[in-house]
Structures are given as structure tokens and as C-alpha cells.
Coordinates of N, CA, C and O in Angstrom, one line a residue:
X694 N -71.0 -57.2 353.2 CA -70.8 -55.8 353.2 C -71.1 -55.3 351.8 O -70.7 -55.8 350.8
X695 N -71.9 -54.2 351.7 CA -72.3 -53.7 350.4 C -71.1 -52.9 349.8 O -70.1 -52.5 350.5
X696 N -71.2 -52.5 348.5 CA -70.2 -51.8 347.9 C -70.0 -50.4 348.5 O -68.9 -50.0 348.8
X697 N -71.1 -49.8 348.9 CA -71.0 -48.4 349.5 C -70.3 -48.6 350.9 O -69.5 -47.7 351.3
X698 N -70.6 -49.6 351.6 CA -69.9 -49.8 352.9 C -68.4 -50.0 352.7 O -67.6 -49.5 353.5
X699 N -68.0 -50.8 351.7 CA -66.6 -51.0 351.4 C -65.9 -49.7 351.0 O -64.8 -49.4 351.4
X700 N -66.6 -48.9 350.2 CA -66.0 -47.6 349.8 C -65.9 -46.7 351.0 O -64.8 -46.0 351.2
X701 N -66.9 -46.7 351.9 CA -66.8 -45.9 353.1 C -65.6 -46.4 354.0 O -64.8 -45.6 354.5
X702 N -65.4 -47.7 354.1 CA -64.3 -48.2 354.9 C -63.0 -47.8 354.3 O -62.0 -47.5 355.1
X703 N -62.9 -47.8 353.0 CA -61.6 -47.4 352.3 C -61.3 -45.9 352.5 O -60.1 -45.5 352.4
X704 N -62.3 -45.1 352.7 CA -62.1 -43.7 352.7 C -62.0 -43.2 354.1 O -61.9 -41.9 354.3
X705 N -62.0 -44.0 355.1 CA -61.7 -43.6 356.5 C -60.2 -43.5 356.7 O -59.6 -44.6 356.8
X706 N -59.7 -42.4 356.9 CA -58.3 -42.2 357.1 C -58.1 -41.4 358.4 O -58.6 -40.3 358.5
X707 N -57.4 -41.9 359.3 CA -57.1 -41.2 360.5 C -55.6 -41.0 360.6 O -54.8 -41.9 360.9
X708 N -55.1 -39.8 360.2 CA -53.7 -39.5 360.2 C -53.0 -39.9 361.5 O -51.8 -40.3 361.5
X709 N -53.7 -39.7 362.6 CA -53.1 -40.0 363.9 C -52.7 -41.5 364.1 O -52.0 -41.9 365.0
X710 N -53.3 -42.4 363.2 CA -53.0 -43.8 363.3 C -51.7 -44.2 362.5 O -51.4 -45.4 362.4
X711 N -51.0 -43.2 362.0 CA -49.8 -43.5 361.2 C -48.7 -42.7 361.7 O -48.9 -41.6 362.3
X712 N -47.5 -43.1 361.4 CA -46.3 -42.3 361.7 C -45.5 -42.1 360.4 O -45.5 -43.0 359.5
X713 N -44.8 -41.0 360.3 CA -44.0 -40.7 359.1 C -42.8 -41.6 358.9 O -42.1 -42.0 359.8
X714 N -42.6 -41.9 357.6 CA -41.3 -42.6 357.2 C -40.5 -41.6 356.4 O -41.1 -40.9 355.5
X715 N -39.3 -41.3 356.8 CA -38.5 -40.2 356.2 C -37.2 -40.8 355.7 O -36.6 -41.7 356.2
X716 N -36.8 -40.1 354.6 CA -35.4 -40.2 354.1 C -34.8 -38.8 354.3 O -35.3 -37.9 353.7
X717 N -33.8 -38.7 355.1 CA -33.3 -37.4 355.5 C -34.4 -36.7 356.2 O -35.0 -37.2 357.1
X718 N -34.6 -35.5 355.9 CA -35.7 -34.7 356.5 C -37.0 -34.7 355.7 O -37.9 -34.0 356.1
X719 N -37.0 -35.5 354.7 CA -38.2 -35.6 353.8 C -39.1 -36.7 354.1 O -38.6 -37.9 354.1
X720 N -40.3 -36.5 354.5 CA -41.3 -37.5 354.7 C -41.7 -38.1 353.3 O -42.1 -37.4 352.4
X721 N -41.5 -39.4 353.2 CA -41.8 -40.1 351.9 C -43.0 -41.0 352.0 O -43.4 -41.6 351.0
X722 N -43.5 -41.3 353.2 CA -44.6 -42.2 353.4 C -45.1 -42.2 354.8 O -44.6 -41.4 355.7
X723 N -46.1 -43.0 355.1 CA -46.8 -43.1 356.4 C -46.9 -44.6 356.7 O -47.4 -45.3 355.9
X724 N -46.5 -44.9 357.9 CA -46.5 -46.3 358.3 C -47.5 -46.6 359.4 O -47.7 -45.7 360.3
X725 N -48.0 -47.8 359.4 CA -48.8 -48.2 360.6 C -47.8 -48.5 361.7 O -46.7 -49.1 361.4
X726 N -48.1 -48.2 362.9 CA -47.2 -48.4 364.0 C -46.8 -49.9 364.2 O -45.6 -50.2 364.5
X727 N -47.6 -50.9 363.9 CA -47.2 -52.3 364.0 C -46.1 -52.6 363.0 O -45.2 -53.4 363.3
X728 N -46.2 -52.0 361.8 CA -45.2 -52.3 360.8 C -43.9 -51.6 361.2 O -42.8 -52.1 361.0
X729 N -44.0 -50.4 361.7 CA -42.8 -49.6 362.2 C -42.1 -50.5 363.3 O -40.9 -50.5 363.3
X730 N -42.9 -51.1 364.1 CA -42.2 -52.0 365.2 C -41.4 -53.1 364.5 O -40.4 -53.5 365.0
X731 N -42.0 -53.6 363.4 CA -41.2 -54.7 362.7 C -39.9 -54.2 362.1 O -38.9 -54.9 362.1
X732 N -39.9 -52.9 361.7 CA -38.7 -52.3 361.1 C -37.7 -52.0 362.2 O -36.5 -51.9 361.9
X733 N -38.1 -51.9 363.4 CA -37.1 -51.6 364.5 C -36.0 -52.7 364.6 O -34.9 -52.4 365.1
X734 N -36.3 -53.9 364.2 CA -35.3 -54.9 364.3 C -34.1 -54.7 363.3 O -33.1 -55.4 363.3
X735 N -34.4 -53.8 362.3 CA -33.3 -53.5 361.3 C -32.7 -52.2 361.7 O -32.7 -51.2 361.0
X736 N -32.1 -52.1 362.9 CA -31.6 -50.9 363.5 C -30.4 -50.4 362.7 O -30.1 -49.2 362.8
X737 N -29.7 -51.2 361.9 CA -28.6 -50.7 361.1 C -29.1 -50.0 359.9 O -28.4 -49.2 359.3
X738 N -30.4 -50.1 359.6 CA -31.0 -49.5 358.4 C -32.0 -48.3 358.8 O -31.9 -47.3 358.2
X739 N -32.7 -48.5 359.9 CA -33.7 -47.5 360.3 C -33.5 -47.0 361.7 O -33.1 -47.8 362.6
X740 N -33.8 -45.7 361.9 CA -33.9 -45.2 363.3 C -35.4 -45.1 363.5 O -36.1 -44.4 362.8
X741 N -35.9 -45.9 364.5 CA -37.3 -46.0 364.8 C -37.6 -45.4 366.1 O -37.0 -45.8 367.1
X742 N -38.6 -44.6 366.2 CA -39.2 -44.1 367.4 C -40.7 -44.2 367.3 O -41.2 -44.5 366.3
X743 N -41.4 -43.8 368.4 CA -42.8 -43.9 368.4 C -43.4 -42.7 367.5 O -44.6 -42.8 367.2
X744 N -42.6 -41.8 367.1 CA -43.1 -40.6 366.3 C -42.6 -40.6 364.9 O -43.1 -39.8 364.1
X745 N -41.6 -41.5 364.6 CA -41.0 -41.4 363.2 C -40.1 -42.6 362.9 O -39.5 -43.1 363.8
X746 N -40.1 -43.0 361.7 CA -39.1 -44.0 361.2 C -38.3 -43.3 360.1 O -38.9 -42.7 359.2
X747 N -37.0 -43.4 360.2 CA -36.1 -42.7 359.2 C -35.1 -43.7 358.8 O -34.5 -44.5 359.6
X748 N -34.8 -43.6 357.5 CA -33.6 -44.3 356.9 C -32.4 -43.7 357.5 O -32.3 -42.5 357.6
X749 N -31.4 -44.5 358.0 CA -30.2 -44.0 358.6 C -29.4 -43.1 357.6 O -29.4 -43.4 356.4
X750 N -28.8 -42.0 358.1 CA -28.1 -41.1 357.2 C -27.0 -41.7 356.4 O -26.6 -41.2 355.4
X751 N -26.4 -42.8 356.9 CA -25.3 -43.4 356.2 C -25.7 -43.9 354.8 O -24.9 -44.1 353.9
X752 N -27.0 -44.1 354.6 CA -27.5 -44.4 353.2 C -27.8 -43.1 352.5 O -29.0 -42.7 352.4
X753 N -26.8 -42.5 352.0 CA -27.0 -41.1 351.5 C -27.2 -41.1 350.0 O -27.7 -40.2 349.4
X754 N -26.8 -42.2 349.3 CA -26.9 -42.2 347.8 C -28.1 -43.1 347.4 O -28.5 -44.0 348.1
X755 N -28.6 -42.8 346.2 CA -29.8 -43.5 345.6 C -29.5 -45.0 345.7 O -30.4 -45.8 346.2
X756 N -28.4 -45.5 345.2 CA -28.2 -46.9 345.1 C -28.1 -47.6 346.5 O -28.7 -48.6 346.7
X757 N -27.4 -46.9 347.4 CA -27.3 -47.5 348.8 C -28.6 -47.5 349.5 O -28.9 -48.5 350.2
X758 N -29.4 -46.5 349.3 CA -30.8 -46.5 349.9 C -31.6 -47.7 349.3 O -32.3 -48.4 350.1
X759 N -31.6 -47.8 348.0 CA -32.4 -48.8 347.3 C -31.9 -50.2 347.8 O -32.8 -51.1 348.1
X760 N -30.6 -50.4 347.9 CA -30.1 -51.7 348.3 C -30.5 -52.1 349.7 O -30.8 -53.2 350.1
X761 N -30.4 -51.0 350.6 CA -30.8 -51.2 352.0 C -32.2 -51.6 352.1 O -32.6 -52.6 352.8
X762 N -33.1 -50.9 351.4 CA -34.5 -51.2 351.5 C -34.8 -52.6 350.9 O -35.6 -53.4 351.4
X763 N -34.1 -53.0 349.8 CA -34.3 -54.3 349.2 C -33.9 -55.4 350.2 O -34.7 -56.4 350.3
X764 N -32.9 -55.2 350.9 CA -32.5 -56.3 351.9 C -33.5 -56.4 353.0 O -33.9 -57.5 353.4
X765 N -34.1 -55.3 353.4 CA -35.1 -55.4 354.5 C -36.4 -56.0 353.9 O -37.0 -56.9 354.6
X766 N -36.8 -55.6 352.7 CA -38.0 -56.2 352.1 C -37.8 -57.7 351.9 O -38.7 -58.5 352.3
X767 N -36.7 -58.2 351.4 CA -36.5 -59.6 351.3 C -36.6 -60.3 352.6 O -37.1 -61.4 352.7
X768 N -36.0 -59.7 353.7 CA -36.0 -60.4 355.0 C -37.5 -60.4 355.5 O -37.9 -61.4 356.1
X769 N -38.3 -59.4 355.2 CA -39.7 -59.3 355.7 C -40.5 -60.3 354.9 O -41.5 -60.9 355.4
X770 N -40.2 -60.6 353.7 CA -40.9 -61.6 352.9 C -40.5 -63.0 353.4 O -41.4 -63.8 353.7
X771 N -39.2 -63.2 353.7 CA -38.8 -64.5 354.2 C -39.4 -64.8 355.6 O -39.7 -66.0 355.8
X772 N -39.7 -63.8 356.4 CA -40.2 -64.1 357.7 C -41.8 -64.1 357.7 O -42.4 -64.2 358.8
X773 N -42.4 -63.8 356.6 CA -43.8 -63.8 356.5 C -44.5 -62.5 356.8 O -45.7 -62.4 356.7
X774 N -43.8 -61.4 357.1 CA -44.4 -60.1 357.4 C -45.0 -59.6 356.1 O -46.1 -59.0 356.2
X775 N -44.3 -59.6 355.0 CA -44.8 -59.2 353.7 C -45.2 -60.4 352.9 O -44.4 -61.4 353.0
X776 N -46.2 -60.4 352.1 CA -46.7 -61.6 351.4 C -45.8 -62.0 350.3 O -45.8 -63.2 350.0
X777 N -45.1 -61.1 349.6 CA -44.4 -61.6 348.4 C -43.4 -60.5 348.0 O -43.4 -59.4 348.4
X778 N -42.5 -61.0 347.2 CA -41.5 -60.1 346.5 C -41.8 -60.1 345.0 O -41.9 -61.1 344.4
X779 N -42.1 -58.9 344.5 CA -42.6 -58.8 343.1 C -41.4 -58.8 342.1 O -41.6 -59.3 341.0
X780 N -40.3 -58.1 342.5 CA -39.2 -58.1 341.6 C -39.2 -56.9 340.6 O -38.4 -56.8 339.7
X781 N -40.1 -56.0 340.9 CA -40.2 -54.7 340.1 C -40.0 -53.5 341.0 O -40.5 -53.4 342.1
X782 N -39.1 -52.7 340.5 CA -38.7 -51.5 341.3 C -39.7 -50.4 341.2 O -40.3 -50.1 340.1
X783 N -40.0 -49.8 342.4 CA -41.0 -48.7 342.4 C -40.3 -47.5 343.0 O -39.6 -47.5 344.0
X784 N -40.4 -46.3 342.4 CA -39.7 -45.1 342.8 C -40.3 -44.6 344.1 O -41.5 -44.5 344.3
X785 N -39.4 -44.2 345.1 CA -39.8 -43.6 346.3 C -39.6 -42.1 346.2 O -38.4 -41.7 346.0
X786 N -40.6 -41.3 346.3 CA -40.5 -39.9 346.1 C -41.3 -39.2 347.2 O -42.2 -39.8 347.9
X787 N -41.0 -37.9 347.4 CA -41.7 -37.2 348.4 C -43.1 -36.7 348.0 O -44.0 -36.8 348.7
X788 N -43.2 -36.3 346.7 CA -44.5 -35.9 346.2 C -44.7 -36.1 344.8 O -45.8 -36.5 344.3
X789 N -43.7 -36.0 343.9 CA -43.9 -36.2 342.5 C -42.9 -37.2 342.0 O -42.0 -37.6 342.7
X790 N -43.1 -37.6 340.8 CA -42.2 -38.6 340.3 C -40.9 -38.0 339.6 O -40.1 -38.7 339.0
X791 N -40.7 -36.7 339.8 CA -39.6 -36.0 339.2 C -38.3 -36.5 339.8 O -37.3 -36.6 339.1
X792 N -38.2 -36.7 341.1 CA -36.9 -37.0 341.7 C -37.1 -38.1 342.7 O -37.4 -37.9 343.9
X793 N -36.8 -39.3 342.3 CA -36.9 -40.5 343.2 C -35.7 -40.4 344.1 O -34.5 -40.1 343.7
X794 N -35.9 -40.7 345.4 CA -34.8 -40.8 346.4 C -34.2 -42.2 346.4 O -33.0 -42.3 346.9
X795 N -35.0 -43.2 346.0 CA -34.5 -44.6 346.0 C -35.6 -45.4 345.3 O -36.6 -44.8 344.9
X796 N -35.5 -46.7 345.3 CA -36.6 -47.5 344.9 C -36.8 -48.6 345.9 O -36.0 -48.9 346.8
X797 N -38.0 -49.2 345.9 CA -38.4 -50.3 346.7 C -39.2 -51.3 345.9 O -39.8 -50.9 344.8
X798 N -39.2 -52.5 346.3 CA -40.0 -53.5 345.5 C -41.5 -53.1 345.5 O -42.0 -52.6 346.5
X799 N -42.1 -53.2 344.3 CA -43.5 -52.7 344.1 C -44.4 -53.4 345.1 O -45.3 -52.7 345.6
X800 N -44.2 -54.6 345.4 CA -45.1 -55.3 346.4 C -45.0 -54.7 347.8 O -46.0 -54.8 348.6
X801 N -43.9 -54.1 348.1 CA -43.7 -53.6 349.4 C -44.0 -52.1 349.5 O -44.2 -51.6 350.6
X802 N -44.2 -51.4 348.4 CA -44.5 -50.0 348.4 C -45.7 -49.6 349.3 O -45.6 -48.6 350.0
X803 N -46.8 -50.3 349.2 CA -47.9 -49.9 350.1 C -47.6 -50.0 351.6 O -48.1 -49.2 352.4
X804 N -46.7 -50.9 352.0 CA -46.4 -51.0 353.4 C -45.5 -49.8 353.9 O -45.5 -49.5 355.1
X805 N -44.8 -49.2 353.0 CA -44.0 -48.0 353.3 C -44.8 -46.7 353.1 O -44.2 -45.6 353.2
X806 N -46.0 -46.8 352.7 CA -46.9 -45.6 352.6 C -46.6 -44.8 351.4 O -46.8 -43.6 351.4

């Protein structure tokens, strides 16, 4: 595959192929449906439907949200869904870095969109 073909492949984005990941009413990322299906087994952490994945409202504080996501990420690394745990925290924001809603492991950030 040529460099231009690779660039073209990276720039093909079909929004219909992703579903939103939300914290409260705020969309903070976009998930592939297959990954969303994996998150469904963590029903105590996520409310998962075919149209949306949301962190459960009981995780209302920054620390609680971060800890809940960290537990899920560690379990997904253990079962082979995610390739590794980096150990570096990455801020989860809606649009800017001004106000993080929580953190997630840097290696898992791309999976959560």
C-alpha cells in the first residue's frame, strides 16, 4: 500500500459507523459498535444501547468516574480486548482541555474515542 493510499484510508470517516460515549448528557467520544458490545458486560458501569453508551449516573464525581473507567480498562487488558495498560492518565473532556470530566489510561483513550 502506498503512502497516499494509507493517508486516504486514515481519512475515511463514516460517522454512522460509531456510537456516542457520554458522561451525563455530554458526548465525550465515539465508539465502534464492537467495542460498545464489549462494554455491555460492565453493566454496573455503563448503560449500553445500540445508539449510545453512557457512564452510569452514580459515578457523578471526577474520582469515581476515573476509578470506574480504570477498573474496566484493567479488565479489558486482562481479557485481551485492549493490548496494554500504559499507567499514564489521560483527561476525558467534551471538547477542550479546560475541564476534564475524568481520566482514563492513555493506552485506552483511543478506544473510547
